mmCIF file of C-alpha atoms and ligand atoms in Angstrom:
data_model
loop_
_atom_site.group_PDB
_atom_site.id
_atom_site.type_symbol
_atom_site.label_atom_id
_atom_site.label_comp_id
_atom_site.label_asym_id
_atom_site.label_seq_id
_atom_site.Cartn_x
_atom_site.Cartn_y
_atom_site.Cartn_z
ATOM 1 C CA UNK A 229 116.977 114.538 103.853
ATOM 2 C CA UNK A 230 117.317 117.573 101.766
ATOM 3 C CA UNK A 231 119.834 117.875 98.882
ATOM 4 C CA UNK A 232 119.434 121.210 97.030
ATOM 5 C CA UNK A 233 121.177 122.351 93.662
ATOM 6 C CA UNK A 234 122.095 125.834 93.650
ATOM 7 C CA UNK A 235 122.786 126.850 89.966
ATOM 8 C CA UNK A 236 124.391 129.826 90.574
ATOM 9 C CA UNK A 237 124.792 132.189 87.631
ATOM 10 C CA UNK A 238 124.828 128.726 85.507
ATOM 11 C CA UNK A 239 122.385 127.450 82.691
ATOM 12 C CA UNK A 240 119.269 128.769 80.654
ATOM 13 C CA UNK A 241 115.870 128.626 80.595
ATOM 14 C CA UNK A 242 116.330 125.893 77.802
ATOM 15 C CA UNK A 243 119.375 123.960 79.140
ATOM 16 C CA UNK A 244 117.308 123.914 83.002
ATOM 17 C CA UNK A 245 114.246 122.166 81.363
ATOM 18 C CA UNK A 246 116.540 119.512 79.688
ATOM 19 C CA UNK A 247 118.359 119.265 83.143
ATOM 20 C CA UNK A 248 114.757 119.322 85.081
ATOM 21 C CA UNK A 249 113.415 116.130 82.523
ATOM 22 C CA UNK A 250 116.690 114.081 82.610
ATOM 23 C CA UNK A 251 116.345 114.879 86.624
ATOM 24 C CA UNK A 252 113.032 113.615 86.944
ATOM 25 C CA UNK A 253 113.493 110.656 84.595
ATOM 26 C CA UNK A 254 116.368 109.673 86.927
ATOM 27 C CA UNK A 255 114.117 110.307 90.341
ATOM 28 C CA UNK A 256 111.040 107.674 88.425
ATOM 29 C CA UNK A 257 113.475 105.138 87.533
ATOM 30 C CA UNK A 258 115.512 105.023 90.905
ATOM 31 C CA UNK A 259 112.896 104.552 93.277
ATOM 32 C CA UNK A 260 114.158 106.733 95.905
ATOM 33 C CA UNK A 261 112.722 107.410 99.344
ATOM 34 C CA UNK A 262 110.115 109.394 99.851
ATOM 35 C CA UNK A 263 111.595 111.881 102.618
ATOM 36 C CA UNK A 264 114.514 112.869 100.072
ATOM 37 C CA UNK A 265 113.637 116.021 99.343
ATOM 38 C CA UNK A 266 114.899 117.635 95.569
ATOM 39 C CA UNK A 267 115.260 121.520 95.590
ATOM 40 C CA UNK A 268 116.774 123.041 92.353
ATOM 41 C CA UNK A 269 117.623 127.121 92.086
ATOM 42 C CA UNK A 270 118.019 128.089 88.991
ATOM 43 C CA UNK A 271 119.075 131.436 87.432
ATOM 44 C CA UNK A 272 115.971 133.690 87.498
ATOM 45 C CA UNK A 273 115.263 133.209 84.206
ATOM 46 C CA UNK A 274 114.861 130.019 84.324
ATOM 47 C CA UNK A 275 112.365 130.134 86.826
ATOM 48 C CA UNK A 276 108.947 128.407 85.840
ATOM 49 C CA UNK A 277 106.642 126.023 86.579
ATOM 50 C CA UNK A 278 108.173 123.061 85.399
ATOM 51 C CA UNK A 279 106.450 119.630 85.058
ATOM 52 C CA UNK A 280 108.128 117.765 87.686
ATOM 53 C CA UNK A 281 106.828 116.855 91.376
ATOM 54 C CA UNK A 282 109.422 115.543 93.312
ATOM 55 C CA UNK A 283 111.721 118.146 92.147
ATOM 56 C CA UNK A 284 110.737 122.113 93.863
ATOM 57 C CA UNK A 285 112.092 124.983 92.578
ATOM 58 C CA UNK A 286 113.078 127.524 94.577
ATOM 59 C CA UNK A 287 114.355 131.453 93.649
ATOM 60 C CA UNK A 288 118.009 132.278 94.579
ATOM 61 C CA UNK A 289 117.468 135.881 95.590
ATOM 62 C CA UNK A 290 114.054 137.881 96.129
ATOM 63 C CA UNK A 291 113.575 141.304 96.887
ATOM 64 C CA UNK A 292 111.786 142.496 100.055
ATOM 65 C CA UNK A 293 108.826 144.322 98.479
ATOM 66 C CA UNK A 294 105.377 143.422 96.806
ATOM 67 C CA UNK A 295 106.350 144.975 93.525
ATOM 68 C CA UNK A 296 107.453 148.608 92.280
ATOM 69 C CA UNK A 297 110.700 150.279 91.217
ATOM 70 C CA UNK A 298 113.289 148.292 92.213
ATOM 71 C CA UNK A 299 115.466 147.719 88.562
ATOM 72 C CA UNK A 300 116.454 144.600 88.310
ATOM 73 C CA UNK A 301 114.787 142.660 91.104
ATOM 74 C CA UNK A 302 111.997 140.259 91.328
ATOM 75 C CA UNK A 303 109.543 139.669 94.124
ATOM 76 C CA UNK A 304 106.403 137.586 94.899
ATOM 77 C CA UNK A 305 104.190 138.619 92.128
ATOM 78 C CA UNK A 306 106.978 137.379 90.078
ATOM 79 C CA UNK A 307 107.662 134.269 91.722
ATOM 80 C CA UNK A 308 103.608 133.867 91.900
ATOM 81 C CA UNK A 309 103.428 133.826 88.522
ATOM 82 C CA UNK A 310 105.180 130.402 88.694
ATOM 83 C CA UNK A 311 103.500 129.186 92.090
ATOM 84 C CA UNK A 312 107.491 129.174 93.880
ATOM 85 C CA UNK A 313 107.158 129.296 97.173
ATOM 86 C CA UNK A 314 110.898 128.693 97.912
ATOM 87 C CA UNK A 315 113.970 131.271 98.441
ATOM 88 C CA UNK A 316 117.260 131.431 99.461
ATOM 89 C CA UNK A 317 118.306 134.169 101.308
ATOM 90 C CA UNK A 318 121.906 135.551 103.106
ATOM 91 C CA UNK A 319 124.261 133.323 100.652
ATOM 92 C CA UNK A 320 127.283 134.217 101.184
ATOM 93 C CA UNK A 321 127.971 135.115 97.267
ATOM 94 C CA UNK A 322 125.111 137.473 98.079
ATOM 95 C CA UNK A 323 126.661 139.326 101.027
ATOM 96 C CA UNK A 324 130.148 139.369 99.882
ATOM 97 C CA UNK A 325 130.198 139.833 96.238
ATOM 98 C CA UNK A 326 126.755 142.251 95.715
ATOM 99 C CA UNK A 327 127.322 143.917 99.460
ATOM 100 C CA UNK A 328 123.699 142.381 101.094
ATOM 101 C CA UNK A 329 123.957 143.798 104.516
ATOM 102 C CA UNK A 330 122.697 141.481 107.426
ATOM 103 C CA UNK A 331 119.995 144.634 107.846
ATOM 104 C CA UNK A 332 118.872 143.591 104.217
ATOM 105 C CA UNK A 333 118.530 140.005 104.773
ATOM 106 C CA UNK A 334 117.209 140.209 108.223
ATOM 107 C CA UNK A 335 114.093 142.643 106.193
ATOM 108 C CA UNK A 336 114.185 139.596 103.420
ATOM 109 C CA UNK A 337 113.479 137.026 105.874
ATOM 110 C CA UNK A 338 110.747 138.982 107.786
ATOM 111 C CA UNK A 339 109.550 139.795 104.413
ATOM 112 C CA UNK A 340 109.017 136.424 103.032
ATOM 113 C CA UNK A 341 108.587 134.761 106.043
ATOM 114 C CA UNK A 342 105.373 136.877 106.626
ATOM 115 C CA UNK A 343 104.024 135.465 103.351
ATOM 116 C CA UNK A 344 105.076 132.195 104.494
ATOM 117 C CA UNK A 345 107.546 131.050 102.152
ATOM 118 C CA UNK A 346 109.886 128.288 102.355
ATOM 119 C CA UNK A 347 113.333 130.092 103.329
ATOM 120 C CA UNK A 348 116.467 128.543 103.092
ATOM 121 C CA UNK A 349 119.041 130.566 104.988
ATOM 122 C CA UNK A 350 122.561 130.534 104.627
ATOM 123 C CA UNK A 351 125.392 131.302 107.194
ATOM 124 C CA UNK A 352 128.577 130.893 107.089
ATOM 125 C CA UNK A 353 132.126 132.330 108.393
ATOM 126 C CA UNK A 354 135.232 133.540 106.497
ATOM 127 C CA UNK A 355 138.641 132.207 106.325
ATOM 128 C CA UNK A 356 139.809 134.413 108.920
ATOM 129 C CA UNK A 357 136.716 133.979 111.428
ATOM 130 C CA UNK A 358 138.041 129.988 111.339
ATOM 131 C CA UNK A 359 141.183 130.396 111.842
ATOM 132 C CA UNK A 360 140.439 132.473 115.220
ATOM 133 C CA UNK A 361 138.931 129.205 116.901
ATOM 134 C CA UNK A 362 135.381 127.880 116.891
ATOM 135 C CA UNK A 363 134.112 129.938 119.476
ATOM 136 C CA UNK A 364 134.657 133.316 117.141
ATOM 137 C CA UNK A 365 132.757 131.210 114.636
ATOM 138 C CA UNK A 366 130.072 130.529 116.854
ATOM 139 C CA UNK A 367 129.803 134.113 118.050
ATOM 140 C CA UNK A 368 129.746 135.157 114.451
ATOM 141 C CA UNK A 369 127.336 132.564 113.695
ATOM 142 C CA UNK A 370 124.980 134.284 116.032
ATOM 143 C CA UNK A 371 125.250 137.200 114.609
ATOM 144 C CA UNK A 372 123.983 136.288 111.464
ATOM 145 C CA UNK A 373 120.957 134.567 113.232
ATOM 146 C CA UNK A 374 120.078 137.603 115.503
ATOM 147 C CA UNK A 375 117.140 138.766 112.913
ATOM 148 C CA UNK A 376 115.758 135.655 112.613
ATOM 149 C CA UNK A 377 113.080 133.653 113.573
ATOM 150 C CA UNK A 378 114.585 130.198 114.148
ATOM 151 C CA UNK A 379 111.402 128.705 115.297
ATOM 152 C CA UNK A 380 110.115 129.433 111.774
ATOM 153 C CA UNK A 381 108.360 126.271 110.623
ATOM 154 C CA UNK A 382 109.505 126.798 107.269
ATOM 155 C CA UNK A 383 113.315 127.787 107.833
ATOM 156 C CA UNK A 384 116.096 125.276 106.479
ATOM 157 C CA UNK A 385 119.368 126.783 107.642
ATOM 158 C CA UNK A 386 122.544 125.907 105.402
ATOM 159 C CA UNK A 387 125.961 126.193 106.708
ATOM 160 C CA UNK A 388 128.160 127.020 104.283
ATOM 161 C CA UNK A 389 131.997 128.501 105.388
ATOM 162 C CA UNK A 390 132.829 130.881 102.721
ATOM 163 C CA UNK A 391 136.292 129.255 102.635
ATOM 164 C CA UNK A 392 134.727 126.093 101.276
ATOM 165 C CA UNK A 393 132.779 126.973 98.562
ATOM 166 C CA UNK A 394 133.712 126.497 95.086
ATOM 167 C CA UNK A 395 137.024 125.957 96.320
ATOM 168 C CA UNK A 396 136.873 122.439 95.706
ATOM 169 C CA UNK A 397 137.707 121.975 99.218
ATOM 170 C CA UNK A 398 134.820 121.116 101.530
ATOM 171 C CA UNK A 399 135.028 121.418 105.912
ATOM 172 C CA UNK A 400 136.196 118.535 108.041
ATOM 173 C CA UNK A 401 133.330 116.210 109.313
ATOM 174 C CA UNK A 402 134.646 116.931 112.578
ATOM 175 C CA UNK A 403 134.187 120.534 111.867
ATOM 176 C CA UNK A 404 130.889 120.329 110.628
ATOM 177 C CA UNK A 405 129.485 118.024 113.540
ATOM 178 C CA UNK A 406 131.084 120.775 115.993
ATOM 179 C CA UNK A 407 128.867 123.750 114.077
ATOM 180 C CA UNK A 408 125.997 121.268 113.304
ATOM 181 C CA UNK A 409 125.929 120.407 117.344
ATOM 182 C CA UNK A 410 126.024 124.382 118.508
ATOM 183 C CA UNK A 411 122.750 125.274 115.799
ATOM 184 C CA UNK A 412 120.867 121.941 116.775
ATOM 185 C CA UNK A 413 121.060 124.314 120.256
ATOM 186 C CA UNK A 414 119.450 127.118 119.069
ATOM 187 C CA UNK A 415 116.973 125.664 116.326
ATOM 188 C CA UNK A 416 114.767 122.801 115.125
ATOM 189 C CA UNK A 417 115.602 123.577 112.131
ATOM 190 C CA UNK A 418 116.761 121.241 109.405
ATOM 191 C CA UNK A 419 120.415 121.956 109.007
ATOM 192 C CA UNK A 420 122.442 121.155 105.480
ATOM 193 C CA UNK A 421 125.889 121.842 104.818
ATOM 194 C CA UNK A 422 126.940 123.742 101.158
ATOM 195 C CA UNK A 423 130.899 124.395 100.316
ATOM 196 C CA UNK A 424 132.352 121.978 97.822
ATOM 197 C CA UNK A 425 130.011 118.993 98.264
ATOM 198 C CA UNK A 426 130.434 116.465 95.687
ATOM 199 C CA UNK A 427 129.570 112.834 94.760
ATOM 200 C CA UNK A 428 132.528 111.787 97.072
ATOM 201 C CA UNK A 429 132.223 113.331 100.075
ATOM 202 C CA UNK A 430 128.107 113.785 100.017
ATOM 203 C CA UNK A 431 128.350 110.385 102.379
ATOM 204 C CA UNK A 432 130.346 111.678 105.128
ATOM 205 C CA UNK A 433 129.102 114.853 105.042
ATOM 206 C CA UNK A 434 125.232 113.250 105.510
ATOM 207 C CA UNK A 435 126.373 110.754 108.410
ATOM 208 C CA UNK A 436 127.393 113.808 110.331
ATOM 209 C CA UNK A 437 125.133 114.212 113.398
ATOM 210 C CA UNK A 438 122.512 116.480 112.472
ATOM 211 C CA UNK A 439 122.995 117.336 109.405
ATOM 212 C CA UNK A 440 120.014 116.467 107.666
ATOM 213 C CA UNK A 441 121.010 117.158 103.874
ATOM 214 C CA UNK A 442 123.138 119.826 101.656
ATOM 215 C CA UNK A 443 123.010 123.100 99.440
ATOM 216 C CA UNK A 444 125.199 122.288 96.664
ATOM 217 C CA UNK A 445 127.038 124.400 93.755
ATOM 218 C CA UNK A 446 129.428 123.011 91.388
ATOM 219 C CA UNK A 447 128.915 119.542 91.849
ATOM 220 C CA UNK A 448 124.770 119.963 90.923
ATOM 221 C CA UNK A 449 125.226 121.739 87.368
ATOM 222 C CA UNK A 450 125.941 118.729 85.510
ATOM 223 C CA UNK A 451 123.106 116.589 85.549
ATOM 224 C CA UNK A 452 125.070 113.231 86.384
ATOM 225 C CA UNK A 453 126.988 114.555 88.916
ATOM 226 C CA UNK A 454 124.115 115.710 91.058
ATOM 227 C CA UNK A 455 122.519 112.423 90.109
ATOM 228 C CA UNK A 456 125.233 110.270 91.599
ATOM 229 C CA UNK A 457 124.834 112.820 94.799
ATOM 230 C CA UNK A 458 121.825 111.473 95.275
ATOM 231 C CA UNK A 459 121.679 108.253 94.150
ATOM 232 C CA UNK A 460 125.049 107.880 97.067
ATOM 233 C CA UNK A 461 123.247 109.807 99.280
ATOM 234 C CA UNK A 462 120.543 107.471 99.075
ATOM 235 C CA UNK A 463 122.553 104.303 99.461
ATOM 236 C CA UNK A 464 124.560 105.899 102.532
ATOM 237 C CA UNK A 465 120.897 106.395 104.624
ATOM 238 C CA UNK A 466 119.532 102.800 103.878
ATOM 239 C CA UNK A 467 123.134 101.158 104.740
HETATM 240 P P1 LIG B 733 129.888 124.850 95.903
HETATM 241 O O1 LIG B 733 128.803 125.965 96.257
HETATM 242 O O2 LIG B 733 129.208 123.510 96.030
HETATM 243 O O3 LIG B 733 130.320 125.155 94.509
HETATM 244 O O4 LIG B 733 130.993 124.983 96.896
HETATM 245 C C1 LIG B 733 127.903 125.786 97.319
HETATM 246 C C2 LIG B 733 127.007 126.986 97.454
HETATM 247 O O5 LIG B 733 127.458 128.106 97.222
HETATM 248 O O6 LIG B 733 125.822 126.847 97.787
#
């Protein structure tokens, strides 16, 4: 299981490495599973190479180039400098709010999954897609997954309707199992759902067939709360 905390355009390079140690003190003392696996995105700045094995940190938006003039980007040699070998690419925040084209991401994920990196990709359909029927959000879907290599061995895909995140208001199980059944088609994949998971939903949204973890915003910026994510999400797979 995979439960990754997306930070968004939250914290600093201080209040991450107080988050990071609290984290890891919690991860020692709880003697969790091994196959949990602890992702944390923080703001680039923030980005280092903290002290903490069981948590990996990944970069929430690369550029597709070695280095060079691209103002106010980073890229591998950057994210070398730190040894992170993890980025998200295609979330939605991303396309809609900075205009990422799918032509961009699909050159991101070639880019970085050339070099071999850890991608997790996000898809995801709008309010409106929804509310024409599952099939036009399955045809979307596919769209966004043209590009890319879904037999890439390190892809995690994250499905994450616009229209549920940071809305407070997270998909139906039902819903998700539908969308989680038509990607377990096309990929083998791990698939994680992101859009308003919290403490109490995270054990629903983790019994849904196939869903093997989530991406999550809000609920991860305050240390306890993504604690008590995990600590339910935990309890939910040995019960
Ligand atoms: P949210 O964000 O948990 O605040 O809905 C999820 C995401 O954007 O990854």
């Amino acid at each position: 299981m995979i439960l990754a905390a997306n930070f968004k355009m939250n914290h600093t390079r201080s209040s991450t490495k107080e988050y990071i140690d609290s984290l890891c003190r919690f991860l020692k003392n709880g003697n969790f599973d091994q196959d949990i696996e602890i992702y944390l995105f923080p703001p680039a700045t923030a980005l280092d190479s903290y002290e903490c094995e069981s948590v990996r940190i990944g970069a929430q938006n690369a550029y597709c180039a070695e280095e060079g003039s691209f103002t106010g980007e980073i890229g591998p040699v950057q994210l070398g400098e730190f040894g992170i070998e993890t980025v998200l690419i295609g979330h939605s925040e991303r396309r809609e709010l900075f205009g990422e084209s799918q032509e961009l991401i699909d050159k991101k994920f070639a880019f970085y999954k050339e070099r071999g990196y850890e991608i997790f990709y996000c898809i995801g359909e709008r309010l409106d897609i929804r509310e024409r029927g599952i099939e036009e959000v399955k045809s979307f879907l596919r769209r966004q997954l043209l590009n890319i290599d879904t037999d890439y061995e390190n892809l995690i895909i994250a499905y994450e309707p616009v229209w549920a995140i940071g809305t407070g208001k997270s998909a139906h199980t039902e819903d998700i199992a539908e969308v989680m059944e038509f990607l377990g088609s096309i990929t083998d994949a791990p698939l994680l759902y992101g859009g308003s998971v919290k403490a109490g939903n995270i054990e629903s949204i983790i019994s849904v067939e196939g869903c093997e973890g989530a991406l999550i915003g809000t609920a991860s910026w305050k240390v306890d709360s993504f604690c008590e994510i995990i600590e339910r999400a935990q309890m939910r797979k040995r019960s």
